[in-house]
Amino acid sequence: MSDQIKHECGIAFIRLLKPLSYYQKKYGTALYGLNKLYLLMEKQHNRGQDGAGIATIKLDMKPGSRYISRYRSMAQNAVADIFGYVQNKFVNIQQDTPELMADAEWLKQNVSFIGEVLMGHLRYGTHGKNSIENCHPFLRQNNWMTRNLVIAGNFNMTNVDELLEQLYELGQHPKEKADTVTVLEKIGHFLDDENQELFDTYKKEGLSNVEITHKISENLDVEKILRRSAKNWDGGYTICGIVGNGDAFVMRDPAGIRPAFYYADEEIVVAASERPAIQTAFNIPRELIKEIEPGNALIVKKNGKVTEENYREPSEKKACSFERIYFSRGSDADIYQERKQLGRLILPQVLKAVDYDLKNTVFSFIPNTAEVSFYGIIDGLNEHVRKIQKEALLNPEQTLTPEAIEEVLDLKPRIEKLAIKDVKLRTFITQDADRSEMVAHVYDTTYGIINNHQDTLVAIDDSIVRGTTLKQSIIKIIDRLKAKKIIIVSSAPQIRYPDCYGIDMSKMGEFVAFDAAIRLLKERGLEHIIEEVYQQCKASLDLPKEEIVNHVKAIYKPFEAQEISDKIAEIITPEGINAEVQVIYQTLENLHAACPAHLGDWYFSGDYPTPGGNKVVNKAFVNWKEGNNQRAY
């Protein structure tokens, strides 16, 4: 993707179901869980590079012994920094008493992070909120083991104000207005409630406090705690949590917006945001890895019992399509094929735009994640060429000479790598003019491929969000090749609306499609629509979120999609460009055909899967109209 957008976040969870000595004997190390957690996190580094954190819990430790460990980092390579910190704890042991490295019980009793329950998190910071205090996991501490709680997640809640008000009504006073704090405290509150209810029950039965402690640990109803906690949550989320006694859960929102996968056998339970991470880290066949269903929670009790429980009624599944287009690693078999299909499905629009002239058209892609969609275009081109060749050779009305046959067989698409991203280039100069000059050189190009003023260059990108990188860098660079025409192809539809479920796309004014629609309204004397939408959006903010509709759709209603695409082409074309520039976007219908199990398309269609989404989009429009440069949730 040429425009960098951020996504928060990725989770990794491991529960070792056997004693640590089992892994020492079978795999040669008591650090088996830590090693696998490291792999799970590294294989998901695409999901967060602003920070990371881990937490571990040791089971059945004696009172007075430390059993919870946590470490977070904002280093440039946070995952490596975290596990370097953990590894340093073993340096002296390896040097002075190496035999103890084989003593799993001694390590558990004497070295932090050696535990049976492990959690990892990768974070992308949004809107400037990037400090060590914002890094997961979050920890809620208590002297009662079963009241301790650690959570980490990939989530955004749209109704933080409402959730905070509920916490106030419960008598709490959260230290920060953030969805991470509200989620932690909401679950923590009902965890406390569950503890108290069980304590009161067992106290009436005449049990001692020590006996009660063990009974609470055995009988905590995790599903009940989650059901009560999440009753009013509005957002997209996958949240992983561990109670101090070792009970653990991974919960997914009712619309399945955020992804979550797991695997369980007699040795381990593992969960992650992406399936290939589990496949690679544990060498597990794809078909054995399950998806946590929307509204369900994977629950692992301290005794090792593993269940998937429904804690909230699922709604219509609207799994995020951006996961398929861009965020998730393309090594997932389904995602790889879906991205190829996105390229294949948009090819008819492209062929029409070049008037089916393959001889004078060069096909390429904008690195690096658009490469798989480009392979889909190649597949489609090869099918198109084969069809032309077959029709020519089988045409009974035409007698082909050897030369004509040779010409037909020589027909093939011109496929080249023309855009090259210099990942080492950094825009470290602070002055705006110098920064713009540096940005223009983040990409380079391959010279000597294009026939001057004769060829059309087609370049596919994953999506076009702001269009700034295209304007400031890519188009300027490839225009040096002297193509007659440059066609930028987006494998995703036009991004028209903000996301509020985990992607850093929350401000209306940042979308080039929105900018194009506003310009068209003004050019055609329809500015009254802008004012009408503003008044409707502002009035809607006083309504309960369940009664709000997306009024911003009216901004786009007067125009065909191609009209907006043409205006976008004007916007992203820098001054002094010699080639004609055209923009082609994927259709919604094709997106759904390529990704049939991931129909979450609110950023394209404006059809939000939760009531809070409509409130967010209206608030985002009000912020834009009033010049408030802030997030809408």
XYZ file of C-alpha atoms in Angstrom:
633
model
C 0.000 0.000 0.000
C 1.462 3.337 -1.009
C -0.357 5.245 1.768
C 0.736 3.944 5.147
C -2.170 3.253 7.447
C -1.880 1.591 10.793
C -3.769 -1.227 12.367
C -4.006 -2.138 15.979
C -3.043 -4.825 16.964
C -1.995 -8.498 17.194
C -2.345 -11.024 20.012
C -0.575 -14.256 20.874
C -1.626 -16.694 23.591
C -0.161 -20.000 24.750
C -1.299 -22.332 27.524
C 0.977 -25.245 28.315
C -1.226 -28.129 29.441
C 1.620 -30.303 30.787
C 4.190 -29.634 33.530
C 7.249 -27.699 32.372
C 9.363 -30.828 32.892
C 7.372 -32.496 30.104
C 8.580 -29.916 27.577
C 12.106 -30.078 28.965
C 12.140 -33.831 28.356
C 10.361 -33.833 24.978
C 11.737 -30.639 23.388
C 14.979 -30.217 25.311
C 14.080 -26.941 27.003
C 11.863 -25.611 29.773
C 11.702 -22.408 27.725
C 9.474 -24.087 25.146
C 6.546 -21.741 25.801
C 8.676 -18.598 25.634
C 10.327 -19.753 22.421
C 6.953 -20.390 20.802
C 5.567 -17.065 22.040
C 8.520 -15.318 20.414
C 7.786 -17.079 17.126
C 4.070 -16.270 17.293
C 4.845 -12.599 17.804
C 7.553 -12.349 15.162
C 5.255 -14.014 12.635
C 2.702 -11.266 13.331
C 5.079 -8.286 13.396
C 3.090 -6.862 10.468
C 0.299 -6.121 12.924
C 2.243 -3.747 15.167
C 5.649 -2.115 15.205
C 5.162 0.773 17.642
C 5.373 -1.363 20.744
C 4.924 -4.821 22.195
C 4.497 -6.598 25.496
C 4.310 -10.003 27.116
C 2.923 -11.412 30.358
C 3.249 -14.850 31.913
C 1.603 -16.581 34.850
C 2.988 -19.471 36.846
C 0.478 -22.019 38.130
C 0.250 -23.275 41.714
C 2.933 -21.089 43.221
C 3.226 -20.869 47.021
C 2.002 -17.692 48.741
C 4.742 -15.086 48.805
C 6.165 -16.222 45.477
C 5.981 -14.022 42.427
C 3.753 -15.637 39.835
C 2.914 -12.815 37.383
C 5.571 -11.296 35.125
C 5.099 -8.536 32.575
C 7.418 -6.584 30.304
C 6.633 -3.988 27.635
C 8.842 -2.226 25.128
C 8.724 0.628 22.647
C 12.144 -0.113 21.165
C 12.521 0.033 17.399
C 12.418 -3.761 17.320
C 10.212 -4.242 20.355
C 9.747 -8.014 20.116
C 13.483 -8.660 19.929
C 14.043 -6.186 22.763
C 11.512 -7.956 25.001
C 12.906 -11.417 24.450
C 16.457 -10.094 24.780
C 15.434 -8.794 28.204
C 13.997 -12.203 29.118
C 17.006 -14.060 27.735
C 19.377 -12.012 29.898
C 17.822 -13.650 32.937
C 19.417 -16.936 31.896
C 22.900 -15.702 30.962
C 24.472 -16.148 34.406
C 22.707 -19.465 34.941
C 24.087 -20.817 31.665
C 27.584 -19.619 32.552
C 27.758 -20.545 36.236
C 25.350 -23.451 36.738
C 24.348 -24.780 33.285
C 22.873 -27.938 34.822
C 20.048 -25.836 36.263
C 18.859 -24.996 32.739
C 17.611 -28.593 32.622
C 15.817 -28.308 35.974
C 12.368 -27.066 34.940
C 11.000 -26.870 38.490
C 13.982 -24.858 39.753
C 13.648 -22.448 36.837
C 9.937 -21.985 37.520
C 10.559 -21.232 41.193
C 13.521 -18.917 40.657
C 13.321 -17.180 37.277
C 10.596 -14.802 36.122
C 8.629 -15.420 32.899
C 8.957 -19.210 33.206
C 5.262 -20.066 33.421
C 2.515 -22.163 31.896
C 0.264 -19.330 30.686
C 1.751 -16.839 28.250
C 0.394 -13.784 26.452
C 1.930 -11.488 23.840
C 0.777 -8.299 22.150
C 1.935 -6.190 19.217
C 0.800 -2.590 18.984
C 0.347 0.124 16.429
C -0.173 3.465 18.131
C -2.815 5.852 16.792
C -3.335 9.605 17.012
C -0.147 10.306 18.937
C -1.041 8.049 21.863
C 2.161 6.094 21.822
C 3.865 5.619 25.160
C 4.883 2.671 27.267
C 1.706 3.183 29.327
C -0.378 2.566 26.212
C 1.333 -0.743 25.451
C -0.499 -3.943 26.322
C -0.753 -6.162 28.316
C -2.617 -4.198 30.980
C -2.494 -5.469 34.537
C -5.088 -5.160 37.313
C -3.492 -6.289 40.562
C -4.898 -7.635 43.801
C -3.672 -9.722 46.727
C -6.361 -12.281 45.928
C -4.953 -14.464 43.176
C -8.327 -14.861 41.475
C -8.861 -11.089 41.366
C -5.712 -10.387 39.362
C -6.336 -9.788 35.671
C -4.082 -9.301 32.656
C -5.548 -8.344 29.282
C -4.302 -7.518 25.800
C -6.324 -7.008 22.683
C -6.928 -5.895 19.157
C -9.902 -3.625 19.639
C -11.572 -0.238 19.536
C -14.819 0.607 21.307
C -17.050 3.280 19.822
C -18.960 4.013 23.045
C -16.192 4.738 25.560
C -18.176 7.623 27.100
C -21.131 5.333 27.745
C -18.906 2.628 29.211
C -17.166 5.146 31.473
C -20.518 6.375 32.753
C -21.435 2.803 33.639
C -18.184 2.431 35.568
C -18.967 5.631 37.488
C -22.395 4.206 38.335
C -20.674 1.085 39.653
C -18.683 3.332 41.993
C -15.395 3.147 40.088
C -13.191 6.070 39.095
C -11.022 5.063 36.108
C -7.723 6.937 35.823
C -7.993 7.456 32.059
C -10.621 7.880 29.338
C -9.539 5.041 27.072
C -11.216 1.887 25.832
C -8.348 -0.247 27.156
C -8.924 1.055 30.683
C -12.701 0.714 30.479
C -12.458 -2.856 29.178
C -9.958 -3.823 31.875
C -12.047 -2.270 34.647
C -15.347 -3.643 33.329
C -14.050 -7.212 33.244
C -12.273 -6.588 36.542
C -15.473 -5.403 38.194
C -17.415 -8.526 37.275
C -14.415 -10.694 38.162
C -14.576 -9.123 41.624
C -18.338 -9.743 41.719
C -17.871 -13.401 40.826
C -15.214 -13.775 43.518
C -17.456 -12.189 46.124
C -20.488 -14.285 45.198
C -18.471 -17.492 45.430
C -16.846 -16.389 48.664
C -20.213 -15.677 50.267
C -21.594 -19.030 49.110
C -18.684 -21.068 50.452
C -18.509 -19.040 53.662
C -22.105 -20.016 54.400
C -21.056 -23.635 53.928
C -18.547 -23.245 56.776
C -15.349 -23.511 54.712
C -12.153 -21.831 55.888
C -10.746 -18.897 53.951
C -7.928 -21.035 52.580
C -10.413 -23.673 51.434
C -12.589 -20.956 49.900
C -9.630 -19.612 47.920
C -9.127 -22.992 46.259
C -12.851 -23.439 45.621
C -13.086 -20.013 43.958
C -10.170 -20.855 41.719
C -11.832 -24.094 40.664
C -15.271 -22.633 40.057
C -14.837 -19.174 38.559
C -17.457 -18.876 35.794
C -15.414 -17.121 33.097
C -18.220 -17.189 30.537
C -20.546 -15.462 33.000
C -17.941 -12.790 33.739
C -17.470 -12.069 30.028
C -21.211 -12.064 29.340
C -21.852 -9.492 32.054
C -18.798 -7.393 31.094
C -19.449 -7.190 27.349
C -23.199 -6.634 27.527
C -22.996 -3.031 26.271
C -19.738 -3.025 24.313
C -19.989 -1.516 20.845
C -16.928 -2.097 18.709
C -14.676 -4.599 17.061
C -12.491 -6.687 19.325
C -10.417 -9.743 19.978
C -9.385 -9.637 23.627
C -7.130 -12.070 25.445
C -7.195 -12.249 29.222
C -5.605 -14.241 32.022
C -6.860 -14.410 35.610
C -4.207 -14.709 38.305
C -5.053 -18.328 39.068
C -4.413 -19.323 35.422
C -7.942 -19.256 33.967
C -7.688 -17.666 30.516
C -9.884 -16.549 27.624
C -9.777 -15.167 24.108
C -13.037 -13.416 23.169
C -14.253 -12.184 19.770
C -16.866 -9.506 19.034
C -20.400 -10.536 17.949
C -19.907 -9.377 14.337
C -16.536 -11.116 14.000
C -14.931 -7.832 12.934
C -11.498 -8.633 14.332
C -9.865 -12.009 13.594
C -8.997 -14.781 16.045
C -7.761 -18.351 15.500
C -6.799 -21.195 17.842
C -5.463 -24.719 18.067
C -5.630 -27.172 20.958
C -4.281 -30.654 21.637
C -3.178 -32.573 24.727
C 0.007 -30.471 25.076
C -0.932 -26.903 24.268
C -3.619 -24.363 23.545
C -2.526 -21.550 21.261
C -4.418 -18.546 19.892
C -3.390 -15.692 17.620
C -4.751 -12.977 15.361
C -3.510 -14.814 12.278
C -3.719 -18.441 11.290
C -0.343 -18.685 9.467
C 1.464 -17.628 12.653
C 0.097 -20.710 14.412
C 0.791 -22.910 11.385
C 4.412 -21.819 11.167
C 5.291 -21.610 14.866
C 3.880 -25.062 15.675
C 4.024 -26.792 12.281
C 0.287 -27.450 12.398
C -1.797 -28.267 9.302
C -4.167 -25.482 8.307
C -7.270 -27.643 8.628
C -6.640 -28.274 12.348
C -6.693 -24.570 13.229
C -10.114 -23.215 14.128
C -11.592 -19.747 13.982
C -13.192 -18.433 17.157
C -16.786 -17.788 16.175
C -18.321 -14.301 16.538
C -19.715 -13.714 20.026
C -17.740 -16.667 21.365
C -14.841 -16.978 23.765
C -12.172 -19.632 23.888
C -11.927 -20.451 27.596
C -9.096 -22.431 29.167
C -9.622 -23.254 32.816
C -6.740 -23.706 35.244
C -7.382 -27.460 35.250
C -6.769 -27.534 31.472
C -10.369 -27.834 30.317
C -10.784 -26.127 26.937
C -14.155 -24.935 25.640
C -15.529 -22.394 23.185
C -18.479 -20.662 24.835
C -21.029 -18.196 23.499
C -21.016 -15.157 25.786
C -23.055 -12.817 23.554
C -25.595 -13.327 20.779
C -23.781 -13.051 17.437
C -24.980 -10.498 14.904
C -24.593 -10.714 11.132
C -20.967 -11.598 10.502
C -19.037 -8.611 9.159
C -15.430 -9.722 9.339
C -13.064 -6.934 8.280
C -12.293 -7.109 4.552
C -9.209 -4.917 5.022
C -7.651 -7.887 6.808
C -7.844 -9.710 3.490
C -6.830 -6.801 1.273
C -3.870 -5.555 3.236
C -3.248 -6.205 6.922
C -3.006 -9.962 7.407
C 0.014 -11.802 6.095
C -0.497 -13.107 2.586
C 0.970 -16.469 3.584
C -2.507 -17.556 4.683
C -3.781 -19.832 1.905
C -7.233 -18.246 1.727
C -5.944 -14.673 1.877
C -3.417 -15.371 -0.866
C -6.121 -16.660 -3.200
C -8.490 -13.827 -2.298
C -5.877 -11.192 -3.108
C -5.173 -12.866 -6.417
C -8.892 -12.897 -7.121
C -9.099 -9.160 -6.413
C -6.559 -8.607 -9.174
C -8.244 -11.019 -11.544
C -11.691 -9.453 -11.058
C -10.576 -5.893 -11.752
C -8.819 -6.836 -15.002
C -11.884 -6.340 -17.271
C -12.027 -2.675 -16.189
C -8.336 -2.318 -16.905
C -8.515 -3.954 -20.341
C -11.370 -1.647 -21.281
C -9.327 1.376 -20.153
C -6.384 0.403 -22.408
C -8.727 -0.470 -25.285
C -7.488 -4.086 -25.124
C -4.124 -2.950 -26.554
C -1.657 -5.377 -24.983
C 1.115 -4.498 -27.405
C 1.440 -0.979 -26.035
C 0.601 -1.602 -22.376
C 2.987 -2.461 -19.551
C 1.588 -3.973 -16.339
C 3.280 -3.492 -12.965
C 2.508 -3.018 -9.259
C 3.258 -0.615 -6.431
C 5.388 -2.488 -3.887
C 5.158 -4.406 -1.824
C 1.832 -5.772 -0.608
C 0.039 -5.263 -3.944
C 2.234 -7.954 -5.469
C -0.221 -10.802 -4.859
C -3.103 -8.889 -6.492
C -0.726 -8.289 -9.375
C -0.295 -12.046 -9.753
C -4.077 -12.231 -10.124
C -3.925 -9.684 -12.940
C -1.192 -11.760 -14.581
C -3.351 -14.888 -14.360
C -6.241 -12.993 -15.923
C -4.021 -11.581 -18.660
C -2.699 -15.015 -19.519
C -6.271 -16.333 -19.744
C -7.212 -13.379 -21.957
C -4.241 -13.958 -24.271
C -4.936 -17.689 -24.498
C -8.534 -16.928 -25.475
C -7.359 -14.573 -28.259
C -4.877 -17.155 -29.527
C -7.429 -19.950 -29.445
C -10.020 -17.909 -31.340
C -7.477 -16.857 -33.968
C -6.174 -20.377 -34.551
C -9.624 -21.975 -34.680
C -11.262 -19.328 -36.875
C -12.590 -21.291 -39.926
C -12.995 -18.098 -41.968
C -9.328 -17.205 -41.781
C -6.366 -18.940 -43.402
C -3.275 -18.233 -41.347
C 0.173 -18.048 -42.887
C 3.165 -19.313 -40.887
C 4.066 -15.694 -40.212
C 0.543 -14.928 -38.938
C 0.590 -18.019 -36.702
C 3.955 -16.926 -35.330
C 2.526 -13.481 -34.587
C -0.457 -14.978 -32.749
C 1.755 -17.276 -30.683
C 4.102 -14.402 -29.827
C 1.280 -12.428 -28.222
C 1.909 -12.045 -24.500
C 1.332 -9.394 -21.836
C 4.193 -7.049 -21.005
C 4.843 -7.538 -17.296
C 7.573 -5.573 -15.534
C 8.656 -4.430 -12.077
C 8.834 -0.678 -12.505
C 8.318 0.716 -8.990
C 10.952 -0.021 -6.363
C 10.577 0.981 -2.716
C 13.736 2.024 -0.904
C 12.835 0.813 2.588
C 16.055 2.249 4.062
C 15.308 5.838 3.095
C 14.170 7.958 6.012
C 12.658 11.462 5.915
C 14.684 12.720 8.865
C 14.901 16.379 7.808
C 12.310 18.459 9.613
C 11.778 21.376 7.239
C 8.627 20.833 5.175
C 10.267 21.642 1.835
C 13.155 19.259 2.472
C 10.797 16.573 3.777
C 8.662 16.766 0.636
C 11.786 16.426 -1.466
C 12.855 13.328 0.497
C 9.385 11.750 0.320
C 9.489 12.100 -3.443
C 12.450 9.716 -3.504
C 11.149 6.938 -1.260
C 10.307 5.102 -4.486
C 12.541 4.600 -7.496
C 11.859 3.160 -10.931
C 13.355 0.893 -13.580
C 14.374 2.774 -16.699
C 14.534 1.597 -20.314
C 11.335 -0.495 -20.343
C 8.716 1.973 -21.599
C 8.482 3.159 -25.194
C 8.460 6.943 -24.961
C 5.046 8.588 -25.413
C 3.669 5.359 -26.854
C 3.052 2.903 -23.982
C 0.418 2.959 -21.270
C 1.649 1.988 -17.810
C -0.795 0.135 -15.524
C 0.235 -0.060 -11.834
C -1.904 -1.844 -9.215
C -1.988 -0.786 -5.555
C -3.826 -2.418 -2.623
C -5.909 0.662 -1.974
C -5.756 4.431 -2.192
C -6.554 6.116 1.111
C -5.122 9.629 1.070
C -3.328 9.599 -2.267
C -0.467 11.672 -0.868
C 2.288 9.168 -1.613
C 0.988 8.729 -5.143
C 1.040 12.483 -5.663
C 4.276 13.285 -3.867
C 6.340 10.326 -4.995
C 5.098 7.474 -7.169
C 3.490 9.319 -10.076
C 6.394 11.779 -10.252
C 8.874 8.932 -10.365
C 7.150 6.782 -12.990
C 6.334 9.811 -15.140
C 10.074 9.973 -15.833
C 9.591 6.836 -17.952
C 7.702 9.025 -20.466
C 4.614 6.804 -20.728
C 1.710 8.144 -22.766
C -0.710 7.293 -19.967
C -0.487 6.116 -16.351
C -3.352 4.070 -14.905
C -3.351 3.554 -11.137
C -5.497 0.551 -10.184
C -6.808 0.010 -6.655
C -7.646 -3.593 -5.757
C -9.991 -2.164 -3.080
C -13.016 0.086 -3.601
C -12.973 3.802 -2.766
C -12.399 4.409 0.949
C -15.155 6.881 1.782
C -15.836 6.514 5.505
C -13.781 6.299 8.705
C -13.061 3.087 10.530
C -13.737 2.877 14.253
C -12.933 -0.764 14.956
C -9.135 -0.846 14.933
C -7.750 0.790 11.792
C -6.147 4.219 11.975
C -8.581 5.852 9.516
C -10.797 8.090 11.609
C -10.779 11.554 10.012
C -12.990 12.376 7.015
C -10.642 14.973 5.567
C -7.866 12.420 5.071
C -9.743 10.403 2.444
C -9.061 11.409 -1.134
C -12.479 10.007 -2.158
C -14.172 12.343 0.326
C -12.077 15.267 -0.928
C -13.121 14.416 -4.491
C -16.826 14.298 -3.584
C -16.648 17.633 -1.752
C -14.912 19.257 -4.723
C -17.535 17.892 -7.104
C -20.353 19.210 -4.918
C -18.817 22.673 -4.927
C -18.082 22.630 -8.661
C -21.666 21.672 -9.493
C -23.378 24.148 -7.209
C -24.474 21.527 -4.690
C -22.807 23.020 -1.634
C -26.142 23.066 0.176
C -25.821 19.278 0.538
C -22.687 19.781 2.666
C -24.544 22.124 5.024
C -27.611 19.854 5.176
C -25.491 16.823 6.031
C -23.666 18.829 8.684
C -26.899 19.863 10.377
C -28.265 16.300 10.222
C -25.050 14.833 11.608
C -24.851 17.380 14.419
C -28.474 16.817 15.428
C -27.989 13.043 15.417
C -25.264 13.184 18.059
C -27.892 13.870 20.726
C -29.769 10.685 19.871
C -29.179 7.223 21.364
C -26.675 5.481 19.112
C -29.248 2.832 18.203
C -31.389 5.505 16.479
C -28.596 7.106 14.436
C -28.195 6.573 10.696
C -25.224 7.409 8.487
C -26.059 10.825 7.032
C -22.672 11.156 5.310
C -23.813 8.815 2.527
C -25.623 11.831 1.038
C -22.264 13.415 0.198
C -21.586 10.706 -2.386
C -25.136 10.085 -3.586
C -25.180 12.618 -6.503
C -22.223 10.943 -8.239
C -21.356 7.757 -10.060
C -18.284 5.971 -8.719
C -16.352 6.722 -11.906
C -17.001 10.467 -11.544
C -15.333 10.365 -8.145
C -12.485 8.246 -9.518
C -11.891 10.778 -12.288
C -11.775 13.620 -9.766
C -9.349 11.600 -7.639
C -7.117 11.267 -10.689
C -7.053 15.064 -10.947
C -6.253 15.467 -7.258
C -3.339 13.033 -7.186
C -1.762 14.260 -10.427
C 1.155 16.570 -9.532
C 1.916 19.692 -11.516
C 4.278 19.194 -14.424
C 3.252 15.587 -15.159
C 3.337 14.852 -18.876
C 1.382 11.573 -18.930
C -2.385 11.387 -18.690
C -3.364 9.893 -15.305
C -6.396 7.674 -14.740
C -7.593 5.899 -11.594
C -9.582 2.650 -11.526
C -11.143 1.269 -8.345
C -12.444 -2.175 -7.476
C -16.220 -2.517 -7.231
C -17.981 -3.562 -4.027
C -19.547 -6.485 -5.866
C -16.131 -7.790 -6.884
C -14.772 -7.303 -3.360
C -17.547 -9.461 -1.943
C -17.042 -12.054 -4.671
C -13.331 -12.272 -3.867
C -13.779 -12.306 -0.070
C -17.168 -13.974 0.495
C -16.528 -14.776 4.160
C -15.368 -11.260 5.034
C -18.184 -8.889 4.191
C -17.217 -6.058 6.544
C -17.058 -3.140 4.104
C -18.150 -0.080 6.116
C -15.156 2.037 5.046
C -16.290 1.560 1.436
C -20.075 1.348 1.755
C -20.838 3.237 4.964
C -22.812 0.234 6.258
C -21.495 -0.067 9.807
C -21.991 -3.366 11.647
C -22.698 -1.729 15.037
C -24.836 1.292 16.014
C -21.773 3.083 17.321
C -20.299 3.149 13.826
C -23.044 5.450 12.556
C -22.448 7.812 15.444
C -18.718 7.849 14.706
C -19.096 8.659 10.999
C -21.502 11.518 11.739
C -19.188 12.849 14.429
C -16.240 12.606 12.007
C -18.137 14.738 9.494
C -19.001 17.316 12.163
C -15.336 17.450 13.196
C -14.293 17.997 9.576
C -16.862 20.729 9.005
C -15.904 22.526 12.209
C -12.177 22.154 11.602
C -11.547 19.915 14.600
C -8.550 17.714 13.825
C -9.387 14.927 16.253
C -10.663 11.387 16.233
C -14.399 10.866 16.380
C -14.414 8.200 19.094
